[in-house]
Coordinates of C-alpha atoms (C1' of nucleotides) in Angstrom, one line a residue:
Chain S
M1 CA -22.4 13.2 6.8
V2 CA -20.7 10.0 7.9
V3 CA -21.9 7.0 9.9
E4 CA -20.3 6.9 13.4
T5 CA -19.5 3.8 15.3
R6 CA -22.0 4.8 18.0
E7 CA -24.8 4.5 15.5
L8 CA -23.6 1.2 14.3
R9 CA -23.4 -0.1 17.8
Y10 CA -26.9 1.1 18.5
F11 CA -28.2 -0.5 15.4
V12 CA -26.5 -3.9 16.1
A13 CA -28.0 -3.9 19.6
V14 CA -31.5 -3.4 18.2
A15 CA -31.0 -5.8 15.4
E16 CA -29.9 -8.5 17.8
E17 CA -32.5 -7.8 20.5
L18 CA -35.3 -7.0 18.1
H19 CA -36.6 -4.8 20.9
F20 CA -35.8 -1.2 21.5
G21 CA -36.2 -1.3 25.2
R22 CA -34.0 -4.2 25.8
A23 CA -31.4 -2.9 23.4
A24 CA -31.4 0.5 25.2
Q25 CA -30.9 -1.3 28.5
R26 CA -28.0 -3.3 27.0
L27 CA -26.5 -0.1 25.8
G28 CA -26.9 1.7 29.1
I29 CA -29.1 4.5 27.6
A30 CA -32.8 5.4 27.7
Q31 CA -35.1 4.2 24.9
P32 CA -36.0 7.5 23.3
P33 CA -32.5 8.5 22.2
L34 CA -32.1 5.0 20.8
S35 CA -35.3 5.3 18.8
R36 CA -34.1 8.7 17.5
A37 CA -30.7 7.4 16.6
I38 CA -32.1 4.5 14.6
S39 CA -34.6 6.6 12.7
Q40 CA -31.8 9.1 11.9
L41 CA -29.7 6.3 10.6
E42 CA -32.6 5.1 8.5
R43 CA -33.1 8.6 7.1
R44 CA -29.4 8.8 6.3
L45 CA -29.2 5.4 4.6
G46 CA -32.2 6.0 2.5
G47 CA -34.9 3.6 3.8
P48 CA -36.2 1.5 6.7
L49 CA -33.9 -1.0 8.4
L50 CA -36.5 -2.3 10.8
E51 CA -40.2 -3.0 10.7
R52 CA -41.8 -1.9 14.0
N53 CA -44.8 -3.6 15.5
S54 CA -46.4 -3.7 18.8
R55 CA -44.4 -6.6 20.0
G56 CA -40.9 -5.3 19.0
A57 CA -39.2 -5.1 15.6
T58 CA -38.1 -7.3 12.7
L59 CA -35.2 -6.7 10.2
T60 CA -35.9 -5.6 6.7
G61 CA -33.6 -6.9 3.9
A62 CA -31.4 -3.8 4.1
G63 CA -31.3 -4.3 7.9
R64 CA -30.0 -7.8 7.6
L65 CA -27.3 -6.6 5.2
L66 CA -26.4 -3.7 7.5
L67 CA -26.2 -6.1 10.5
G68 CA -23.5 -8.2 8.8
E69 CA -21.6 -5.1 7.5
A70 CA -21.9 -3.3 10.8
R71 CA -20.5 -6.2 12.8
A72 CA -17.5 -6.4 10.5
A73 CA -16.9 -2.7 10.7
L74 CA -17.2 -2.6 14.5
D75 CA -14.8 -5.5 14.7
A76 CA -12.4 -3.6 12.5
V77 CA -12.7 -0.5 14.8
D78 CA -12.3 -2.6 17.9
A79 CA -9.2 -4.2 16.3
A80 CA -7.6 -0.8 15.6
E81 CA -8.2 0.3 19.2
R82 CA -7.0 -2.9 20.9
R83 CA -3.9 -3.4 18.7
T84 CA -3.0 0.2 19.1
R85 CA -3.5 0.1 22.8
R86 CA -1.2 -3.0 22.9
A87 CA 1.4 -1.1 20.9
T88 CA 1.4 1.9 23.2
G89 CA 1.5 0.0 26.4
G90 CA 5.2 -0.5 27.2
A91 CA 6.9 -3.4 25.5
P92 CA 5.3 -4.4 22.2
R93 CA 4.1 -7.9 22.1
L94 CA 2.3 -10.3 19.8
V95 CA -0.8 -12.3 20.7
L96 CA -1.2 -15.8 19.1
A97 CA -4.5 -17.6 19.2
S98 CA -4.6 -21.4 19.0
K99 CA -7.2 -24.0 19.8
A100 CA -6.7 -25.4 23.3
G101 CA -5.0 -28.8 23.1
A102 CA -3.9 -28.7 19.5
S103 CA -0.4 -28.8 18.0
V104 CA 1.5 -28.5 21.3
E105 CA 4.8 -29.5 20.0
L106 CA 4.5 -27.5 16.7
L107 CA 3.5 -24.4 18.7
A108 CA 6.4 -24.9 21.2
K109 CA 8.9 -25.2 18.3
I110 CA 7.6 -22.1 16.7
L111 CA 7.8 -20.1 19.9
D112 CA 11.3 -21.3 20.7
A113 CA 12.5 -20.6 17.2
Y114 CA 11.0 -17.1 17.2
A115 CA 12.4 -16.3 20.6
A116 CA 15.8 -17.0 19.2
E117 CA 15.4 -14.5 16.4
P118 CA 16.9 -11.1 16.7
G119 CA 14.3 -8.4 17.3
S120 CA 11.7 -10.8 18.6
V121 CA 9.1 -9.6 21.0
E122 CA 7.1 -11.3 23.7
V123 CA 4.4 -13.6 22.5
E124 CA 1.3 -14.1 24.5
V125 CA -0.6 -17.3 23.7
I126 CA -4.4 -17.4 23.9
L127 CA -5.7 -20.9 23.9
C128 CA -9.3 -20.6 22.7
G129 CA -12.2 -22.8 21.8
I130 CA -12.9 -24.4 18.5
G131 CA -13.2 -21.9 15.7
E132 CA -12.8 -18.9 17.9
Q133 CA -9.4 -17.9 16.4
E134 CA -11.1 -16.2 13.5
R135 CA -13.1 -13.9 15.7
L136 CA -10.1 -13.1 17.9
L137 CA -8.1 -12.1 14.8
R138 CA -11.0 -9.9 13.4
D139 CA -11.6 -7.9 16.6
G140 CA -7.9 -7.4 17.4
R141 CA -7.7 -9.6 20.5
A142 CA -5.1 -11.7 18.7
D143 CA -2.5 -10.8 16.0
V144 CA -2.0 -14.2 14.6
A145 CA -3.5 -17.7 14.9
L146 CA -2.9 -21.3 14.2
L147 CA -5.8 -22.9 12.2
H148 CA -6.4 -26.3 10.9
R149 CA -7.8 -26.7 7.3
P150 CA -10.2 -27.9 6.3
F151 CA -11.9 -27.4 9.7
D152 CA -11.3 -23.8 10.3
A153 CA -12.3 -21.1 7.8
T154 CA -9.4 -19.0 6.5
T155 CA -11.6 -16.8 4.4
G156 CA -10.7 -13.2 4.7
L157 CA -7.3 -14.0 6.2
D158 CA -3.8 -14.3 4.9
S159 CA -2.2 -17.6 5.7
E160 CA 0.9 -19.8 5.1
D161 CA 0.8 -23.6 5.4
L162 CA 3.0 -25.0 8.1
L163 CA 2.4 -28.8 8.3
A164 CA 0.2 -31.3 6.6
E165 CA -0.5 -34.6 8.3
G166 CA -2.9 -37.5 8.2
Q167 CA -5.6 -38.3 10.7
A168 CA -6.1 -41.0 13.2
A169 CA -9.1 -42.5 14.9
V170 CA -9.3 -41.9 18.7
L171 CA -10.9 -44.9 20.3
P172 CA -11.5 -46.3 23.8
A173 CA -8.5 -48.4 24.8
G174 CA -10.6 -51.5 25.2
H175 CA -12.4 -51.1 21.9
P176 CA -12.1 -54.3 19.7
W177 CA -10.6 -52.2 16.8
S178 CA -8.0 -50.4 18.9
Q179 CA -5.4 -53.1 18.3
R180 CA -5.6 -52.9 14.5
P181 CA -2.6 -51.3 12.8
H182 CA -4.7 -49.0 10.7
L183 CA -8.2 -48.2 9.4
Q184 CA -9.9 -47.0 6.3
M185 CA -12.4 -44.1 6.0
S186 CA -14.9 -46.6 4.9
D187 CA -14.6 -48.5 8.2
L188 CA -15.8 -45.7 10.3
P189 CA -19.5 -45.9 9.8
D190 CA -19.3 -49.6 10.7
L191 CA -17.3 -48.9 13.9
P192 CA -18.9 -51.1 16.6
D193 CA -20.4 -50.0 19.9
V194 CA -19.3 -46.3 20.0
P195 CA -20.9 -43.3 18.2
P196 CA -18.9 -40.5 16.7
L197 CA -18.5 -37.5 19.1
R198 CA -19.9 -34.2 17.7
W199 CA -17.8 -31.1 17.3
P200 CA -19.3 -27.7 17.0
R201 CA -19.5 -26.2 13.6
S202 CA -18.1 -22.7 13.0
D203 CA -21.4 -21.1 13.9
G204 CA -21.5 -22.9 17.3
S205 CA -24.3 -25.3 16.3
Y206 CA -23.8 -29.1 16.4
P207 CA -24.5 -31.6 13.6
D208 CA -27.3 -34.1 14.3
G209 CA -26.4 -37.6 15.5
P210 CA -26.3 -39.9 18.4
G211 CA -22.9 -39.0 20.0
P212 CA -22.2 -36.6 22.8
E213 CA -21.4 -33.0 22.1
L214 CA -17.9 -31.7 22.7
R215 CA -16.3 -28.3 23.4
D216 CA -12.6 -28.9 23.9
G217 CA -9.9 -31.5 23.9
A218 CA -10.0 -32.2 27.6
Q219 CA -13.7 -33.4 27.3
L220 CA -12.6 -35.4 24.4
H221 CA -10.2 -37.7 26.1
Q222 CA -12.5 -38.1 29.1
L223 CA -15.5 -39.2 26.9
V224 CA -13.4 -41.5 24.8
A225 CA -11.8 -43.2 27.8
L226 CA -15.2 -43.7 29.2
G227 CA -16.2 -45.5 26.0
R228 CA -18.9 -42.9 25.2
G229 CA -17.7 -42.2 21.6
Y230 CA -14.8 -41.9 19.2
T231 CA -13.5 -39.2 17.0
V232 CA -10.9 -38.5 14.3
L233 CA -8.0 -36.2 14.9
P234 CA -4.7 -35.1 13.2
E235 CA -2.0 -37.6 13.8
S236 CA 0.1 -35.1 15.8
A237 CA -2.5 -35.6 18.6
R238 CA -1.1 -39.1 19.1
A239 CA 2.0 -37.6 20.6
E240 CA 0.1 -37.1 23.8
Q241 CA -0.6 -40.4 25.3
H242 CA -3.7 -40.6 27.5
P243 CA -4.7 -43.5 29.6
G244 CA -7.7 -45.4 28.4
V245 CA -7.4 -43.9 24.9
A246 CA -6.0 -45.7 21.7
T247 CA -5.2 -44.0 18.5
V248 CA -5.3 -45.8 15.1
P249 CA -4.1 -44.2 11.9
I250 CA -6.6 -43.9 9.1
L251 CA -4.8 -44.4 5.9
D252 CA -7.0 -42.6 3.5
A253 CA -8.2 -39.8 5.6
P254 CA -8.0 -36.3 4.1
Q255 CA -4.8 -34.4 5.1
V256 CA -5.2 -31.8 7.8
T257 CA -3.1 -28.7 7.2
T258 CA -1.9 -26.6 10.2
V259 CA -1.7 -23.0 8.9
I260 CA -0.6 -19.8 10.5
A261 CA -3.1 -17.0 9.7
W262 CA -3.2 -13.2 10.3
P263 CA -5.4 -10.3 9.2
P264 CA -4.6 -9.4 5.7
H265 CA -3.5 -5.7 6.1
S266 CA -1.2 -6.2 9.2
R267 CA 2.3 -6.2 8.2
S268 CA 4.3 -5.2 11.3
L269 CA 7.9 -6.2 11.5
P270 CA 7.5 -8.5 14.6
L271 CA 4.6 -10.3 12.9
A272 CA 6.5 -10.8 9.6
T273 CA 9.4 -12.2 11.5
L274 CA 7.1 -14.6 13.4
I275 CA 5.5 -15.8 10.2
R276 CA 8.8 -16.3 8.5
T277 CA 10.1 -18.2 11.4
A278 CA 7.0 -20.4 11.6
T279 CA 7.2 -21.3 8.0
S280 CA 10.8 -22.3 8.2
V281 CA 10.4 -24.6 11.3
Chain R
M1 CA -15.4 4.9 25.9
V2 CA -15.1 3.7 22.4
V3 CA -13.3 5.2 19.4
E4 CA -15.5 7.0 16.9
T5 CA -15.0 7.0 13.2
R6 CA -14.6 10.8 13.4
E7 CA -11.5 10.4 15.5
L8 CA -10.2 7.8 13.1
R9 CA -10.7 10.0 10.1
Y10 CA -9.0 12.8 11.9
F11 CA -6.1 10.7 12.8
V12 CA -5.7 9.3 9.3
A13 CA -5.7 12.8 7.9
V14 CA -3.0 13.9 10.2
A15 CA -1.0 10.7 9.7
E16 CA -1.1 11.2 6.0
E17 CA -0.4 14.9 5.9
L18 CA 2.2 14.8 8.8
H19 CA 1.0 18.4 9.4
F20 CA -1.9 19.4 11.6
G21 CA -2.7 22.6 9.7
R22 CA -3.0 20.9 6.3
A23 CA -4.9 18.0 7.8
A24 CA -7.4 20.4 9.4
Q25 CA -7.8 22.1 6.0
R26 CA -8.4 18.8 4.3
L27 CA -11.0 17.9 6.9
G28 CA -12.7 21.3 6.7
I29 CA -12.2 22.2 10.3
A30 CA -9.9 24.5 12.2
Q31 CA -6.6 23.4 13.6
P32 CA -7.3 23.6 17.3
P33 CA -10.1 21.1 17.5
L34 CA -8.0 18.7 15.5
S35 CA -5.1 19.0 17.9
R36 CA -7.5 18.4 20.8
A37 CA -9.1 15.3 19.1
I38 CA -5.7 13.7 18.5
S39 CA -4.4 14.3 21.9
Q40 CA -7.7 12.9 23.3
L41 CA -7.2 9.8 21.1
E42 CA -3.7 9.5 22.4
R43 CA -4.9 9.7 26.0
R44 CA -7.5 7.0 25.3
L45 CA -5.2 4.6 23.6
G46 CA -2.6 4.9 26.2
G47 CA 0.4 6.7 24.5
P48 CA 1.7 9.1 21.8
L49 CA 0.8 8.3 18.2
L50 CA 2.7 11.2 16.7
E51 CA 5.9 13.1 17.6
R52 CA 5.4 16.8 17.2
N53 CA 8.1 19.1 16.2
S54 CA 8.3 22.6 14.9
R55 CA 8.1 21.5 11.3
G56 CA 5.1 19.2 11.6
A57 CA 4.9 15.7 13.0
T58 CA 6.1 12.2 12.5
L59 CA 4.4 8.8 13.3
T60 CA 5.4 6.7 16.3
G61 CA 5.4 3.0 16.0
A62 CA 1.9 2.8 17.5
G63 CA 0.9 5.5 15.1
R64 CA 2.1 3.5 12.0
L65 CA 0.1 0.5 13.3
L66 CA -3.0 2.6 13.9
L67 CA -2.8 4.2 10.5
G68 CA -3.1 0.7 8.8
E69 CA -5.8 -0.5 11.2
A70 CA -7.7 2.7 11.0
R71 CA -7.8 2.7 7.2
A72 CA -9.1 -0.8 7.2
A73 CA -11.8 0.1 9.8
L74 CA -12.9 3.2 7.9
D75 CA -13.1 1.2 4.7
A76 CA -15.4 -1.3 6.5
V77 CA -17.6 1.5 7.9
D78 CA -17.8 3.1 4.4
A79 CA -18.6 -0.3 3.1
A80 CA -21.4 -0.8 5.5
E81 CA -22.9 2.6 4.6
R82 CA -22.6 2.3 0.9
R83 CA -23.9 -1.3 0.6
T84 CA -26.9 -0.5 2.9
R85 CA -27.7 2.6 1.0
R86 CA -27.7 0.6 -2.2
A87 CA -30.0 -2.0 -0.7
T88 CA -32.5 0.6 0.5
G89 CA -32.6 2.5 -2.7
G90 CA -35.4 0.9 -4.7
A91 CA -34.4 -2.2 -6.6
P92 CA -31.5 -4.1 -5.2
R93 CA -28.6 -4.5 -7.4
L94 CA -25.0 -6.0 -7.4
V95 CA -22.0 -4.0 -8.4
L96 CA -19.2 -6.0 -10.2
A97 CA -15.8 -4.5 -10.6
S98 CA -13.5 -5.7 -13.4
K99 CA -10.4 -4.3 -15.0
A100 CA -11.1 -2.2 -18.1
G101 CA -10.5 -4.2 -21.1
A102 CA -10.2 -7.7 -19.5
S103 CA -12.1 -10.8 -20.0
V104 CA -14.8 -9.3 -22.2
E105 CA -16.3 -12.5 -23.4
L106 CA -16.1 -14.3 -20.1
L107 CA -17.8 -11.3 -18.3
A108 CA -20.5 -11.3 -20.9
K109 CA -21.1 -15.0 -20.6
I110 CA -21.4 -14.6 -16.8
L111 CA -23.8 -11.7 -17.0
D112 CA -26.0 -13.4 -19.5
A113 CA -26.2 -16.7 -17.6
Y114 CA -26.9 -14.8 -14.3
A115 CA -29.6 -12.6 -15.9
A116 CA -31.4 -15.9 -16.9
E117 CA -31.3 -17.2 -13.3
P118 CA -34.6 -16.9 -11.4
G119 CA -34.3 -14.1 -8.7
S120 CA -31.4 -12.4 -10.4
V121 CA -31.1 -8.6 -9.8
E122 CA -29.6 -5.9 -11.9
V123 CA -25.8 -6.1 -12.2
E124 CA -23.9 -2.8 -12.5
V125 CA -20.4 -3.3 -14.0
I126 CA -17.6 -0.9 -12.9
L127 CA -14.7 -1.0 -15.2
C128 CA -11.7 0.1 -13.1
G129 CA -8.0 0.5 -13.4
I130 CA -5.3 -2.1 -12.6
G131 CA -5.6 -3.4 -9.1
E132 CA -8.4 -1.1 -8.0
Q133 CA -10.9 -4.0 -7.7
E134 CA -9.6 -4.8 -4.2
R135 CA -10.1 -1.3 -2.9
L136 CA -13.6 -1.2 -4.5
L137 CA -14.6 -4.3 -2.7
R138 CA -13.2 -3.1 0.6
D139 CA -14.9 0.2 0.8
G140 CA -18.2 -1.2 -0.5
R141 CA -18.3 0.5 -3.9
A142 CA -18.4 -3.0 -5.4
D143 CA -19.9 -6.2 -4.2
V144 CA -17.9 -8.7 -6.3
A145 CA -15.0 -8.5 -8.6
L146 CA -13.1 -10.3 -11.3
L147 CA -9.4 -10.6 -10.6
H148 CA -6.4 -12.2 -12.3
R149 CA -4.0 -14.3 -10.3
P150 CA -1.1 -14.0 -9.8
F151 CA -1.3 -10.3 -10.8
D152 CA -4.1 -9.2 -8.4
A153 CA -3.9 -9.9 -4.7
T154 CA -6.8 -11.9 -3.3
T155 CA -5.6 -11.6 0.2
G156 CA -8.6 -11.1 2.6
L157 CA -11.1 -12.0 0.0
D158 CA -13.1 -15.1 -0.7
S159 CA -12.7 -16.3 -4.3
E160 CA -13.5 -19.1 -6.7
D161 CA -11.4 -19.9 -9.8
L162 CA -13.2 -19.4 -13.0
L163 CA -10.7 -19.9 -15.9
A164 CA -7.1 -20.7 -16.3
E165 CA -5.4 -19.7 -19.5
G166 CA -2.0 -19.2 -21.0
Q167 CA -0.5 -16.0 -22.0
A168 CA 0.5 -14.3 -25.3
A169 CA 2.9 -11.6 -26.3
V170 CA 1.2 -8.5 -27.8
L171 CA 3.5 -7.1 -30.5
P172 CA 3.4 -4.4 -33.1
A173 CA 2.0 -6.0 -36.3
G174 CA 5.1 -5.2 -38.3
H175 CA 7.5 -6.7 -35.7
P176 CA 9.8 -9.3 -37.1
W177 CA 8.6 -11.8 -34.6
S178 CA 4.9 -11.2 -35.0
Q179 CA 4.7 -14.0 -37.7
R180 CA 6.2 -16.7 -35.4
P181 CA 3.7 -19.4 -34.4
H182 CA 4.8 -19.2 -30.7
L183 CA 7.4 -17.9 -28.3
Q184 CA 9.1 -19.0 -25.2
M185 CA 9.5 -17.0 -22.0
S186 CA 13.3 -17.1 -22.5
D187 CA 12.8 -15.2 -25.9
L188 CA 11.4 -12.1 -24.3
P189 CA 14.4 -10.4 -23.0
D190 CA 15.9 -10.7 -26.4
L191 CA 12.8 -9.3 -28.3
P192 CA 14.4 -6.9 -30.8
D193 CA 13.5 -3.2 -31.2
V194 CA 10.7 -2.8 -28.6
P195 CA 10.8 -2.5 -24.8
P196 CA 8.3 -4.1 -22.4
L197 CA 5.5 -1.7 -21.5
R198 CA 5.4 -1.1 -17.7
W199 CA 2.2 -1.8 -15.8
P200 CA 1.6 -0.2 -12.4
R201 CA 2.2 -2.5 -9.3
S202 CA -0.6 -2.9 -6.7
D203 CA 0.6 0.3 -4.8
G204 CA 0.5 2.4 -8.0
S205 CA 4.2 2.7 -8.5
Y206 CA 6.0 1.6 -11.7
P207 CA 8.9 -0.8 -12.0
D208 CA 12.1 0.7 -13.5
G209 CA 12.9 0.2 -17.1
P210 CA 13.0 1.7 -20.5
G211 CA 9.3 1.2 -21.7
P212 CA 6.4 3.7 -21.4
E213 CA 4.1 3.5 -18.5
L214 CA 0.5 2.2 -18.9
R215 CA -2.7 2.7 -17.1
D216 CA -5.3 0.7 -19.0
G217 CA -6.0 -1.4 -22.0
A218 CA -6.8 1.3 -24.4
Q219 CA -3.4 2.9 -24.0
L220 CA -1.9 -0.5 -24.4
H221 CA -3.1 -1.2 -27.9
Q222 CA -2.3 2.3 -29.1
L223 CA 1.3 2.1 -27.8
V224 CA 1.8 -1.3 -29.2
A225 CA 0.3 -0.3 -32.6
L226 CA 2.7 2.6 -32.6
G227 CA 5.6 0.2 -32.1
R228 CA 6.4 1.8 -28.7
G229 CA 6.6 -1.5 -26.8
Y230 CA 5.2 -4.9 -26.2
T231 CA 3.6 -6.7 -23.4
V232 CA 2.3 -10.1 -22.2
L233 CA -1.4 -10.7 -21.7
P234 CA -3.8 -13.6 -21.0
E235 CA -4.7 -15.4 -24.2
S236 CA -8.3 -14.4 -24.1
A237 CA -7.2 -10.9 -24.9
R238 CA -6.5 -12.3 -28.4
A239 CA -10.1 -12.5 -29.1
E240 CA -10.3 -8.7 -29.7
Q241 CA -8.4 -8.1 -32.8
H242 CA -6.9 -4.6 -33.0
P243 CA -5.4 -3.1 -36.1
G244 CA -1.6 -2.9 -36.0
V245 CA -1.3 -5.4 -33.2
A246 CA -0.3 -9.0 -33.4
T247 CA -0.5 -11.6 -30.6
V248 CA 1.8 -14.6 -30.4
P249 CA 1.3 -17.4 -27.7
I250 CA 4.0 -18.0 -25.3
L251 CA 4.2 -21.7 -24.6
D252 CA 5.7 -21.7 -21.3
A253 CA 4.2 -18.7 -19.7
P254 CA 2.7 -19.1 -16.2
Q255 CA -1.0 -19.7 -16.3
V256 CA -3.3 -16.8 -15.5
T257 CA -6.4 -17.6 -13.5
T258 CA -9.4 -15.4 -13.6
V259 CA -11.2 -15.6 -10.3
I260 CA -14.4 -14.1 -8.9
A261 CA -13.8 -12.6 -5.5
W262 CA -16.0 -11.0 -2.9
P263 CA -15.6 -9.7 0.7
P264 CA -15.6 -12.7 3.1
H265 CA -18.6 -12.0 5.3
S266 CA -21.1 -10.9 2.6
R267 CA -23.5 -13.7 1.9
S268 CA -26.5 -12.2 0.3
L269 CA -28.7 -14.4 -1.8
P270 CA -28.2 -12.4 -5.1
L271 CA -24.4 -12.6 -4.5
A272 CA -24.4 -16.3 -3.9
T273 CA -26.5 -16.8 -7.1
L274 CA -24.1 -14.8 -9.1
I275 CA -21.1 -16.7 -7.8
R276 CA -22.7 -20.0 -8.4
T277 CA -23.6 -19.0 -11.9
A278 CA -20.1 -17.7 -12.6
T279 CA -18.4 -20.9 -11.4
S280 CA -20.7 -23.1 -13.5
V281 CA -20.2 -21.1 -16.8
Chain L
dC1 C1' -66.1 -4.5 24.4
dA2 C1' -63.8 -1.8 27.6
dG3 C1' -59.7 -1.7 30.2
dC4 C1' -55.0 -2.6 30.7
dG5 C1' -50.2 -3.4 29.6
dG6 C1' -46.4 -3.3 26.6
dC7 C1' -43.8 -1.0 23.0
dG8 C1' -42.1 2.5 20.1
dA9 C1' -42.6 7.6 18.8
dT10 C1' -42.7 12.4 20.2
dA11 C1' -42.2 16.7 22.8
dC12 C1' -39.4 19.3 25.6
dT13 C1' -35.4 20.3 28.4
dC14 C1' -30.6 20.3 29.5
dT15 C1' -25.8 19.5 29.4
dG16 C1' -21.5 18.2 27.6
dC17 C1' -18.8 18.1 23.6
dC18 C1' -17.3 19.8 19.3
dG19 C1' -15.9 23.5 16.7
dG20 C1' -14.6 28.4 16.2
dT21 C1' -11.4 32.7 17.2
dA22 C1' -7.7 34.5 19.7
dT23 C1' -3.4 33.9 21.6
dC24 C1' 0.6 31.6 23.5
dG25 C1' 5.1 29.1 23.5
dA26 C1' 8.7 26.6 21.3
dG27 C1' 12.1 25.9 17.6
dG28 C1' 14.4 26.9 13.4
dC29 C1' 16.1 30.1 10.0
dT30 C1' 18.2 34.3 8.5
Chain H
dA1 C1' 17.9 39.0 18.0
dG2 C1' 13.8 38.9 15.5
dC3 C1' 10.7 36.7 12.6
dC4 C1' 8.1 32.9 11.1
dT5 C1' 6.0 28.4 11.4
dC6 C1' 3.6 25.2 13.8
dG7 C1' 1.2 23.0 17.5
dA8 C1' -1.0 23.9 22.2
dT9 C1' -4.0 26.4 25.2
dA10 C1' -7.8 29.5 26.7
dC11 C1' -12.3 30.7 26.1
dC12 C1' -16.8 30.9 24.2
dG13 C1' -21.1 29.6 21.5
dG14 C1' -24.2 26.3 19.3
dC15 C1' -25.8 21.9 18.7
dA16 C1' -26.3 17.2 19.1
dG17 C1' -27.3 13.6 22.0
dA18 C1' -29.3 12.1 26.5
dG19 C1' -32.9 12.2 30.0
dT20 C1' -38.0 12.6 31.6
dA21 C1' -42.7 12.7 30.7
dT22 C1' -46.2 11.5 27.8
dC23 C1' -48.7 10.0 23.8
dG24 C1' -50.6 6.6 20.3
dC25 C1' -51.1 2.1 18.8
dC26 C1' -51.9 -2.7 19.2
dG27 C1' -53.0 -7.0 21.3
dC28 C1' -54.6 -9.5 25.0
dT29 C1' -58.1 -10.6 28.4
dG30 C1' -61.8 -10.7 31.7

DNA sequence: CAGCGGCGATACTCTGCCGGTATCGAGGCT
DNA sequence: AGCCTCGATACCGGCAGAGTATCGCCGCTG
């Protein structure tokens, strides 16, 4: 009477591969039971989810809808399993996700302050790639994350603001503008000699443009020091001095807010303490 | 290897009943298979979820955590099933949830404007009780909802503000203050003769106090007209004139914002059109 | 145009899991 | 001490889900 996660996993595999054979291989089962499971799901849900043809399959409208809903549902089931397993395995602990190379001193302050709280538990820090925090929270690999508005999406998460700051341009040290005391946003398109570096969007794709593509903060400083591009970062990134890299504040850049975010329904005591501690740092 | 929704349903039943026998009855199965399913789940998740004793069972810490996570996961699975079934069943349609008796004219404007859009689909309106919109969105019975900040929680939902308005006191027509042109928040505790009506909180419980308890807007006007209490509502509620009821603006009441909200990952074309239409009304 | 190859559906069989009944063992209450 | 309540265990039967073999359809190609 009710949809099982097995059926959803099967459907997601087929919807992603658009090929029953490959999907079955990925799932580690034979193709016939997969075909049967999908048609049973279609019967139960009242209509076709896939159009079959001799080269594979394509999604119907209902199939596209189900793909999104099923991914969300499977993430929620995974989260339940992972978080519970974490809670049963000996000492409870919290997992915090943060972008690699961001907010080092803020994070350190939060962790220190939390460790001093009564009843605090061990906090494991996952340093992840750009925009991955949301996914880690959704599938339960993390309990709480540090995000940066407006770059990271907080949709579907609870959050509290921690820190708002301006932004600064990160330029090669020898760049003619690197000695200026400050810049304006309107200066940036005219910045001579170096193109803007390109960060991935939340879906992993890159905007068009001339500059090199980036994945993390380590690459960033290398590329800037080599004079291959520039970028704009929150001012707290200035704290880490890198050779060959200069930072210049941008007076009218939009404020970047570091927020602490967590899945909306989770309200464990250690998590609440961590959030309270973080907001009062 | 992976948790199935059946196991989560079983666990939630036991966790809510704290009694294997009653939970089994509720699930329509016998008690022994339920016991086995739970202990298998405990083995898989790495530790006990329930403490058994001769009078029933109590939740462990991990069990409490899993109860919350499992409810969220089951809601997500239900949502996937319901929304997909809706999409396969003939003409696609959107389901909008709104509190019974709220924002009638705003809702009418939105629906009219959306119906005039090209490519609009049928919109079914569910008029639900106070604070039920969130649950309807979560388990897929609704696709989109109208909420009122700060009364309704928007945590875990995407939303756009539609309309901010002041609030007005709703008094019995014969009340001595009903002729005053306006009130202040500080007047309310001194309001003679009638107690404040009590609305349910988001968890369904009622605050303590002398006034009668309310469930919906129909009761409200009856009770006020009978002189049994007063309440405070957004000003747009003044538009509907009820016999025996007077409304007086409260100058310094906090603004109430009507927002349109939807589950964060759903991005179907009809939904996007409805949201765009609503925000531009 | 016939033959071949790829893909999903179907037919059939088997096995492992889920659910049912009967019964046991542990605590608590009188 | 004896009964009662409640969960666990033992055992069994049926069915659902997985595997193998095969079919039917379609497109490509020589």
